[in-house]
mmCIF file of C-alpha atoms in Angstrom:
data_model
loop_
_atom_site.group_PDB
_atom_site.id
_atom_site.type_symbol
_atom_site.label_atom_id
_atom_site.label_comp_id
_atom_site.label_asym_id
_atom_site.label_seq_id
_atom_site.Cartn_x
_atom_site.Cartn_y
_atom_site.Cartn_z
ATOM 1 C CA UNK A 1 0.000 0.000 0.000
ATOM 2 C CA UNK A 2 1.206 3.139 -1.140
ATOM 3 C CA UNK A 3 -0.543 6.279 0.804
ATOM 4 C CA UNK A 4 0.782 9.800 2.365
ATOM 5 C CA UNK A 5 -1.934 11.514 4.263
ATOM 6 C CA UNK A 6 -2.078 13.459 7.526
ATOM 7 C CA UNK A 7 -2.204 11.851 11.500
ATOM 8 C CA UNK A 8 -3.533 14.038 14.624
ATOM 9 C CA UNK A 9 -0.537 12.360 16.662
ATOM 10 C CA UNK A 10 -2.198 12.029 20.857
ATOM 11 C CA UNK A 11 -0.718 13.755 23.446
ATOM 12 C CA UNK A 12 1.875 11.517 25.839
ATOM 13 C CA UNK A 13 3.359 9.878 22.967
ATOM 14 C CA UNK A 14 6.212 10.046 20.669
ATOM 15 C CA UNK A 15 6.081 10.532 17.085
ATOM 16 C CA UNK A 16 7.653 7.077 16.301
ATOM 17 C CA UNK A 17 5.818 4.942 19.113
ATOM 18 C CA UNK A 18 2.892 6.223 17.493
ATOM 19 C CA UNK A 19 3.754 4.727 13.795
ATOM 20 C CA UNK A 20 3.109 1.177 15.746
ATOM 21 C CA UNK A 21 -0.483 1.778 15.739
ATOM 22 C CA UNK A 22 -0.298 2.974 12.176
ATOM 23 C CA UNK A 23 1.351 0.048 11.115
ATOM 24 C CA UNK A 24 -1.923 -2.149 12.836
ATOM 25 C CA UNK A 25 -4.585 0.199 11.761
ATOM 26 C CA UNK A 26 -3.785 -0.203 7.919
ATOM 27 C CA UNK A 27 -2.206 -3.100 8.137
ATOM 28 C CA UNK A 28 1.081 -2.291 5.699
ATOM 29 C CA UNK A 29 4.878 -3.175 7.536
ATOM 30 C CA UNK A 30 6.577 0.005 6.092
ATOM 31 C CA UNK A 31 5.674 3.567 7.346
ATOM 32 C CA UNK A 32 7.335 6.619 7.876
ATOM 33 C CA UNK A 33 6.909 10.173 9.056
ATOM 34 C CA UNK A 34 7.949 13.463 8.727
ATOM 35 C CA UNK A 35 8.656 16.645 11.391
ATOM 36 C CA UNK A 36 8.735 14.766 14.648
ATOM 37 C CA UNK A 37 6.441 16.345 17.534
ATOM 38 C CA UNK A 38 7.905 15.912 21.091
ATOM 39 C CA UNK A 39 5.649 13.062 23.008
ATOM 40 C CA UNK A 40 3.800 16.218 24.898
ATOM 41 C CA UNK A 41 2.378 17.955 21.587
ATOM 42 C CA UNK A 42 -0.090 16.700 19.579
ATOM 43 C CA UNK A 43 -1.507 17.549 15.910
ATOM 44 C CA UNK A 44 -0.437 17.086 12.283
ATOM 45 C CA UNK A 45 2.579 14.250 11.690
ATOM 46 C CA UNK A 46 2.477 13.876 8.235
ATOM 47 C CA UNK A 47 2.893 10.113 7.418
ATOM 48 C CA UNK A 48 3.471 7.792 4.108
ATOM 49 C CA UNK A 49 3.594 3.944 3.793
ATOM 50 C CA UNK A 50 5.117 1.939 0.998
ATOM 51 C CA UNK A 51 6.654 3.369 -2.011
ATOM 52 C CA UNK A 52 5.588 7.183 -0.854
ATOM 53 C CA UNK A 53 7.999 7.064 2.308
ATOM 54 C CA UNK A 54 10.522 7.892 -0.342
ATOM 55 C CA UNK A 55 9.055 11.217 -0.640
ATOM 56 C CA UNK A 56 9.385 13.213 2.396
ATOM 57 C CA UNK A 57 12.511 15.205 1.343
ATOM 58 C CA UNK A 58 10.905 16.639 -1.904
ATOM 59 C CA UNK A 59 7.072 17.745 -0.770
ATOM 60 C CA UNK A 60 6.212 21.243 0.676
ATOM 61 C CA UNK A 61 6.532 21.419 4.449
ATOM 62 C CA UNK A 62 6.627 25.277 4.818
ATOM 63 C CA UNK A 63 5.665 27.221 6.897
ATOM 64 C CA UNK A 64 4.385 25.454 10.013
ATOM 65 C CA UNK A 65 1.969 26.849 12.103
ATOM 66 C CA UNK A 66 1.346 25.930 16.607
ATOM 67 C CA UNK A 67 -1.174 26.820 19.057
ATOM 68 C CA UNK A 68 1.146 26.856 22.318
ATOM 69 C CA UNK A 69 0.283 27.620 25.610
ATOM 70 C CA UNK A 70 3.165 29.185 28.116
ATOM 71 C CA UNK A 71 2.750 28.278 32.139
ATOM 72 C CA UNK A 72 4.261 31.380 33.385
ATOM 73 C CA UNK A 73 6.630 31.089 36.430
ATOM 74 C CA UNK A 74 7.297 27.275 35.911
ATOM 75 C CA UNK A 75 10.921 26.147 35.077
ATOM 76 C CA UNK A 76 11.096 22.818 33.455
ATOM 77 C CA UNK A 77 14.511 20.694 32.292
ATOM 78 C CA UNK A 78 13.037 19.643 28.858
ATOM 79 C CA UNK A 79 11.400 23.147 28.418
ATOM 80 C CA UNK A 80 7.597 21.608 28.840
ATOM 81 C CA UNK A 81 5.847 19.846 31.245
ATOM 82 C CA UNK A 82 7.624 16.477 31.329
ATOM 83 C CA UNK A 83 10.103 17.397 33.704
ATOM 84 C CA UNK A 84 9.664 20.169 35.588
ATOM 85 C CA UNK A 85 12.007 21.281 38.406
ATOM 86 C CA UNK A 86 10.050 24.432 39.822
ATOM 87 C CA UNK A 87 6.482 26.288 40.317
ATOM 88 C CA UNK A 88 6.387 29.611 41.254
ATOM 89 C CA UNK A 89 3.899 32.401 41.430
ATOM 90 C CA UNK A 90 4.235 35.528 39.563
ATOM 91 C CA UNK A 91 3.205 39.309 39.004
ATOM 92 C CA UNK A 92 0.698 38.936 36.643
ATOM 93 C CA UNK A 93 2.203 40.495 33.221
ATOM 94 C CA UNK A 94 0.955 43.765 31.284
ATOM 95 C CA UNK A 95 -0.136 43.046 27.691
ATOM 96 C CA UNK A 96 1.201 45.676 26.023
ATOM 97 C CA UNK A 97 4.467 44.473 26.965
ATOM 98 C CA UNK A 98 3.354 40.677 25.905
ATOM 99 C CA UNK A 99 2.223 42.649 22.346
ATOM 100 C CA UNK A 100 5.858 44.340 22.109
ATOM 101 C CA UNK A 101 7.919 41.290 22.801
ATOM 102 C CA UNK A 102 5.474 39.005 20.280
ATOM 103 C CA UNK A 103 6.368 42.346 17.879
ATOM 104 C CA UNK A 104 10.516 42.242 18.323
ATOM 105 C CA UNK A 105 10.736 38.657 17.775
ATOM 106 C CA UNK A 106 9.198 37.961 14.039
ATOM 107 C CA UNK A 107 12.161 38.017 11.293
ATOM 108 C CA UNK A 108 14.976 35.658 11.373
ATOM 109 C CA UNK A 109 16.331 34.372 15.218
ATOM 110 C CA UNK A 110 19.156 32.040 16.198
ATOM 111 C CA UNK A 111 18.935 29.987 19.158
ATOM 112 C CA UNK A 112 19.930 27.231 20.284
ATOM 113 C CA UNK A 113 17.693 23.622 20.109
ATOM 114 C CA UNK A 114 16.103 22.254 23.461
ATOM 115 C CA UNK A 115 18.599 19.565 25.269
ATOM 116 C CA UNK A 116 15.677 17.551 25.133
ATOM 117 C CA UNK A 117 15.431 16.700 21.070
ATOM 118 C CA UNK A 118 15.564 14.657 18.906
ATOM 119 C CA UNK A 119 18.683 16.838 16.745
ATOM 120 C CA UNK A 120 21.476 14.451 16.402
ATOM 121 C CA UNK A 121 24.738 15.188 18.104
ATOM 122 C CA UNK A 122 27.849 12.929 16.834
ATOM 123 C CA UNK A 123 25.310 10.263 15.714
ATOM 124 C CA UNK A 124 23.445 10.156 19.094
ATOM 125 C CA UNK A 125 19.356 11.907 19.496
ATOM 126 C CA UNK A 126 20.398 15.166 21.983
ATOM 127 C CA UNK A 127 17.649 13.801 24.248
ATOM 128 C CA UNK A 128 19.491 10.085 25.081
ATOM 129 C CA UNK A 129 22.798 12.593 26.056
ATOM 130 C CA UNK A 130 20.311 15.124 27.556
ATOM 131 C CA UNK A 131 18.823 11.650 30.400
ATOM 132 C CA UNK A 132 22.116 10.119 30.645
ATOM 133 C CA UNK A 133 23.475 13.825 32.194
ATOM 134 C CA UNK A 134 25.973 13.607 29.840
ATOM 135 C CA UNK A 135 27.166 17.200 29.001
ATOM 136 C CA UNK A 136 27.228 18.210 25.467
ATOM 137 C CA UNK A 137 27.253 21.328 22.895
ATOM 138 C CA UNK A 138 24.691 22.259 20.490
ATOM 139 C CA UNK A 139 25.128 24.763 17.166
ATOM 140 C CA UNK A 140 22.661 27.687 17.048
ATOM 141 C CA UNK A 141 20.655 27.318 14.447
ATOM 142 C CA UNK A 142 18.812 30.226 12.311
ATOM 143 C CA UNK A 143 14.541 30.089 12.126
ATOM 144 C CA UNK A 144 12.594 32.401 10.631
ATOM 145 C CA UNK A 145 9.078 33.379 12.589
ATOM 146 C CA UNK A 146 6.748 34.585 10.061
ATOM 147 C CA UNK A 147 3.816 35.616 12.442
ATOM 148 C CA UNK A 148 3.262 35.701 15.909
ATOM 149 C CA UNK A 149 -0.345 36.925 17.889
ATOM 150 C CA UNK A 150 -1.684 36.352 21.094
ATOM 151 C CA UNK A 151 -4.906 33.901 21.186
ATOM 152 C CA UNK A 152 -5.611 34.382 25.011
ATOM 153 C CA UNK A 153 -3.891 35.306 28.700
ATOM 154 C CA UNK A 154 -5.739 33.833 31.368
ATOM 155 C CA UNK A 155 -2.531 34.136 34.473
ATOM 156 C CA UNK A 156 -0.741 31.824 34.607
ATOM 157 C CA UNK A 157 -1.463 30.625 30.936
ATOM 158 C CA UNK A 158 -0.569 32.661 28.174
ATOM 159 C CA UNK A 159 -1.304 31.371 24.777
ATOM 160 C CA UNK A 160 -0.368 31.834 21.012
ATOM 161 C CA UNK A 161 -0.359 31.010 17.586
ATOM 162 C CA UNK A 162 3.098 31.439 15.847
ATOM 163 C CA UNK A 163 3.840 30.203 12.367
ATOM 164 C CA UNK A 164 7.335 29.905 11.392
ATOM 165 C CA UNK A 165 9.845 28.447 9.042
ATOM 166 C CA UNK A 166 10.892 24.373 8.918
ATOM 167 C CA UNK A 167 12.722 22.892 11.557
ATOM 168 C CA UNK A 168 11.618 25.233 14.483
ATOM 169 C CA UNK A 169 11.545 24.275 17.831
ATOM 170 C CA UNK A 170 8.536 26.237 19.536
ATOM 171 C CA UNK A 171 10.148 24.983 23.080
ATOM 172 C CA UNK A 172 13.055 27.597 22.554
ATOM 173 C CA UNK A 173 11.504 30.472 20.921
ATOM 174 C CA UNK A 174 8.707 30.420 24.074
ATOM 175 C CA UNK A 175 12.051 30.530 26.880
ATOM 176 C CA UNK A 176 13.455 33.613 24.395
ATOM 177 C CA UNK A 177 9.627 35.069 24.830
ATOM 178 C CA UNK A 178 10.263 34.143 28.432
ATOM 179 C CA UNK A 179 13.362 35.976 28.557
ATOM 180 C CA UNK A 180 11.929 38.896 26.849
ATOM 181 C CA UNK A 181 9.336 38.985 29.690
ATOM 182 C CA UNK A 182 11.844 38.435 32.362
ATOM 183 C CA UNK A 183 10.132 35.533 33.822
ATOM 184 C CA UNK A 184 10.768 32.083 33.929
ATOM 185 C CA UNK A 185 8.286 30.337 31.630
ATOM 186 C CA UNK A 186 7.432 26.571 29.923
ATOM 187 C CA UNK A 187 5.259 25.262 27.383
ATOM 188 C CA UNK A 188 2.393 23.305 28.879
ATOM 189 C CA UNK A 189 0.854 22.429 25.840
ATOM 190 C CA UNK A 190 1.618 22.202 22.017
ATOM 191 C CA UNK A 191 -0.656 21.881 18.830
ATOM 192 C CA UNK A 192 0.845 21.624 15.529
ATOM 193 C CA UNK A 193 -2.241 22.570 13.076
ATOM 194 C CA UNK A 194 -0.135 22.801 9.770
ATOM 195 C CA UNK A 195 2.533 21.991 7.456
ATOM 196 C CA UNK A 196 2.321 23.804 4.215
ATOM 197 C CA UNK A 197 -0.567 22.597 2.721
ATOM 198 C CA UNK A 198 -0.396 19.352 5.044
ATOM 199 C CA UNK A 199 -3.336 19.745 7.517
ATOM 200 C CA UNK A 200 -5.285 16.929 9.626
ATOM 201 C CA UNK A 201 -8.420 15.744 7.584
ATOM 202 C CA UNK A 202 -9.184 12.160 8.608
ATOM 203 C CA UNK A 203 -6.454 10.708 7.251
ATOM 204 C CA UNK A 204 -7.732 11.461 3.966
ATOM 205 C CA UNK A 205 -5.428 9.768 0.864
ATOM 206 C CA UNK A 206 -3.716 12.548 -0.381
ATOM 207 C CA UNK A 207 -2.222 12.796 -4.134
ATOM 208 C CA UNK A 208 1.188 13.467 -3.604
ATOM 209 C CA UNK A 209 1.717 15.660 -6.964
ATOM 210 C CA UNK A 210 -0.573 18.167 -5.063
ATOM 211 C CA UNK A 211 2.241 18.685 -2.168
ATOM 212 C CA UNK A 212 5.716 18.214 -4.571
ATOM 213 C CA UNK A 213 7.937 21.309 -4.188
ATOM 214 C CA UNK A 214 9.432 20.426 -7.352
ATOM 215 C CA UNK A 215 8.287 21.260 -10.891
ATOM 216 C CA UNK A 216 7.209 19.000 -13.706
ATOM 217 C CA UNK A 217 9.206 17.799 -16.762
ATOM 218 C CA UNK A 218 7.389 16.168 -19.901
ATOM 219 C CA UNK A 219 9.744 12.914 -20.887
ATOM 220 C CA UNK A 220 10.047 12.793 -24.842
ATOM 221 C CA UNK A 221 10.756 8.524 -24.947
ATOM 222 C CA UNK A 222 8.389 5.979 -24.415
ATOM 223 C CA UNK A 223 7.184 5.253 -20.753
ATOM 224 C CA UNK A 224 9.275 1.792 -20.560
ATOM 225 C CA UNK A 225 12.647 3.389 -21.281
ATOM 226 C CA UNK A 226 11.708 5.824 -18.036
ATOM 227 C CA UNK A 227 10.091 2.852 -16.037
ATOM 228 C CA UNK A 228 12.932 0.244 -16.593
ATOM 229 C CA UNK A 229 15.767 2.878 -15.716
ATOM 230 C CA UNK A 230 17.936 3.021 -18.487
ATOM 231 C CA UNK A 231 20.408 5.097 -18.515
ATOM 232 C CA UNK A 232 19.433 8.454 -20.747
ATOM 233 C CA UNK A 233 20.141 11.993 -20.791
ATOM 234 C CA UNK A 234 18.857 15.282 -20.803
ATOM 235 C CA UNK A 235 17.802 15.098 -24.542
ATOM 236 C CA UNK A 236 15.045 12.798 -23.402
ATOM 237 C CA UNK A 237 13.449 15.935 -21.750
ATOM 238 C CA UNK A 238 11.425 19.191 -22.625
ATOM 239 C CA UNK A 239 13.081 21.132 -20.513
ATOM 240 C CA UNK A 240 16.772 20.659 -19.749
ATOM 241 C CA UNK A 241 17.660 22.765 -17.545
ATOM 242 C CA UNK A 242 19.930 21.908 -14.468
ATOM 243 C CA UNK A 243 17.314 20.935 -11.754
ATOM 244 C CA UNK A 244 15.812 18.070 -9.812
ATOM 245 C CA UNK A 245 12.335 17.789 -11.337
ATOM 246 C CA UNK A 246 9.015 15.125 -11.382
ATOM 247 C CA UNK A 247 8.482 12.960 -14.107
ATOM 248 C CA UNK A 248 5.364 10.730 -14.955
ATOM 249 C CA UNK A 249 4.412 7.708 -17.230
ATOM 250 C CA UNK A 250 1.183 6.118 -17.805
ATOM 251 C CA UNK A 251 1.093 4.181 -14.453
ATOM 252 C CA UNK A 252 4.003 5.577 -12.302
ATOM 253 C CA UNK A 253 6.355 9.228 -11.884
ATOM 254 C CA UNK A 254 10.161 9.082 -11.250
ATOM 255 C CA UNK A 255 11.937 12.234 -9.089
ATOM 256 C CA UNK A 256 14.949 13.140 -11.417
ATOM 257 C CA UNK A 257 17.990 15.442 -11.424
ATOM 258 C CA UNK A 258 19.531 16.872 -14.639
ATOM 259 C CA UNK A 259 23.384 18.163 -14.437
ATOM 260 C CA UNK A 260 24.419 19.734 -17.388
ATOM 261 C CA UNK A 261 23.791 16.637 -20.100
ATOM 262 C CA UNK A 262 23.853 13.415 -17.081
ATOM 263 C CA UNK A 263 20.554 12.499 -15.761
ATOM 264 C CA UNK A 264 20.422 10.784 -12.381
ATOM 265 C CA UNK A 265 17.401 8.809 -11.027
ATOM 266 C CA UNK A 266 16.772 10.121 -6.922
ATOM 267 C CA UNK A 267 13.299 7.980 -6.973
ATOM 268 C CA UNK A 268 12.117 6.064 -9.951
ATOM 269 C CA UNK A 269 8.865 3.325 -10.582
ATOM 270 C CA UNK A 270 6.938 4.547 -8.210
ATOM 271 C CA UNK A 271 2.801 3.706 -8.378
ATOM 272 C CA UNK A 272 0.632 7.066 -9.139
ATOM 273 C CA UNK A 273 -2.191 7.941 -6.823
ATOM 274 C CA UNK A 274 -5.425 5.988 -7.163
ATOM 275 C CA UNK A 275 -8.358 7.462 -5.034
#
């Protein structure tokens, strides 16, 4: 079975535990998913079996948008509510200065990623150094936050929507919010409600053409030269340009990158959408 379509991943559960009951429900062995959600957040895990697992790298995540909520005053190892080390009461906050501090923070930040991830460090997940106590450096890395506005402040809750570029971690930008605001601050809940054009809709079957960030070539040979993988080059093409590009036949598309006159097959065979 060859599917991608769209999970509403449960809260207390991580993204890959979850993949066991997605393996039972439709019954297929190979399944795979994309933009892991921390065990505490919930919401749209986009997810392929078969063939389409192959896929992940070339369809249109961007931009992803949360609903977070901040517990203000609580001070937590992992940055949310699986292992906190303090509660504490404080001032309630003006929100003007909430408004401002939402305000200086959209455009392009660096930070640096929760201990508590799953970002690789030397070949090991950050979060298997992070419960070992095993002391370790992370790189900053660069996100971009697109839009930021404040859905409701009920002390000590303060919640937002944020949408912001691939490969954010919301965990971070809410303890530089925190910082902002002077206070000490964790996320107590997490809902990721889009990816692109990925949203939850029943895990409806979508047609993977409809979410490919890359743009369609017409092949000028006959579908079995394309199918079988024989070697050809860019004359086989409409357009030749240098560029990785989608290809289809009767019964099947191919992913394909053209270099100068070499052609190179990155995914080839694989079955078209059937509703």
């Amino acid at each position: 079975m060859n599917r991608l379509f769209v999970v509403n991943k449960p809260i207390f559960i991580s993204s890959n535990n979850y993949m066991y009951h997605i393996k039972r429900k439709y019954n297929t062995k190979k399944v795979g998913f994309s933009g892991t959600l921390d065990p505490f957040a919930t919401g749209t895990l986009i997810v392929a079996t078969g063939a389409y697992t192959k896929l992940f790298q070339y369809l249109k995540k961007s931009p992803k948008r949360y609903r977070a909520t901040m517990w203000l005053g609580v001070e937590s190892k992992s940055l949310d509510i699986e292992n906190i080390i303090s509660i504490n009461n404080i001032n309630q906050l003006d929100l003007k200065n909430i408004q401002e501090v939402f305000s200086n923070i959209v455009g392009k930040i660096k930070y640096l990623p929760p201990k508590y991830s799953a970002k690789k460090i030397d070949g090991k997940k950050a979060y298997e150094l992070a419960r070992g106590n095993i002391d370790f450096k992370q790189k900053e890395i660069e996100s971009i936050i697109y839009d930021i506005k404040l859905l409701n402040y009920n002390h000590p809750f303060l919640t937002f929507e944020i949408t912001v570029s691939e490969g954010a971690y919301i965990r971070s930008i809410a303890q530089i919010i925190a910082s902002n605001l002077n206070i000490k601050a964790t996320l107590s809940s997490l809902h990721r409600i889009n990816e692109g054009d990925f949203f939850y809709e029943n895990e409806k079957a979508l047609n993977p053409f409809d979410y490919l960030k890359i743009p369609k070539n017409n092949f000028l040979g006959s579908d079995d030269i394309l199918e079988l993988g024989k070697k050809i080059d860019s004359s086989f093409f409409q357009n030749r340009k240098d560029g990785i590009y989608l290809v289809e036949t009767k019964n099947f598309f191919s992913i394909v990158e053209i270099k100068g006159e070499e052609l190179k097959y990155r995914l080839n065979r694989l079955p078209k959408f059937t509703n």
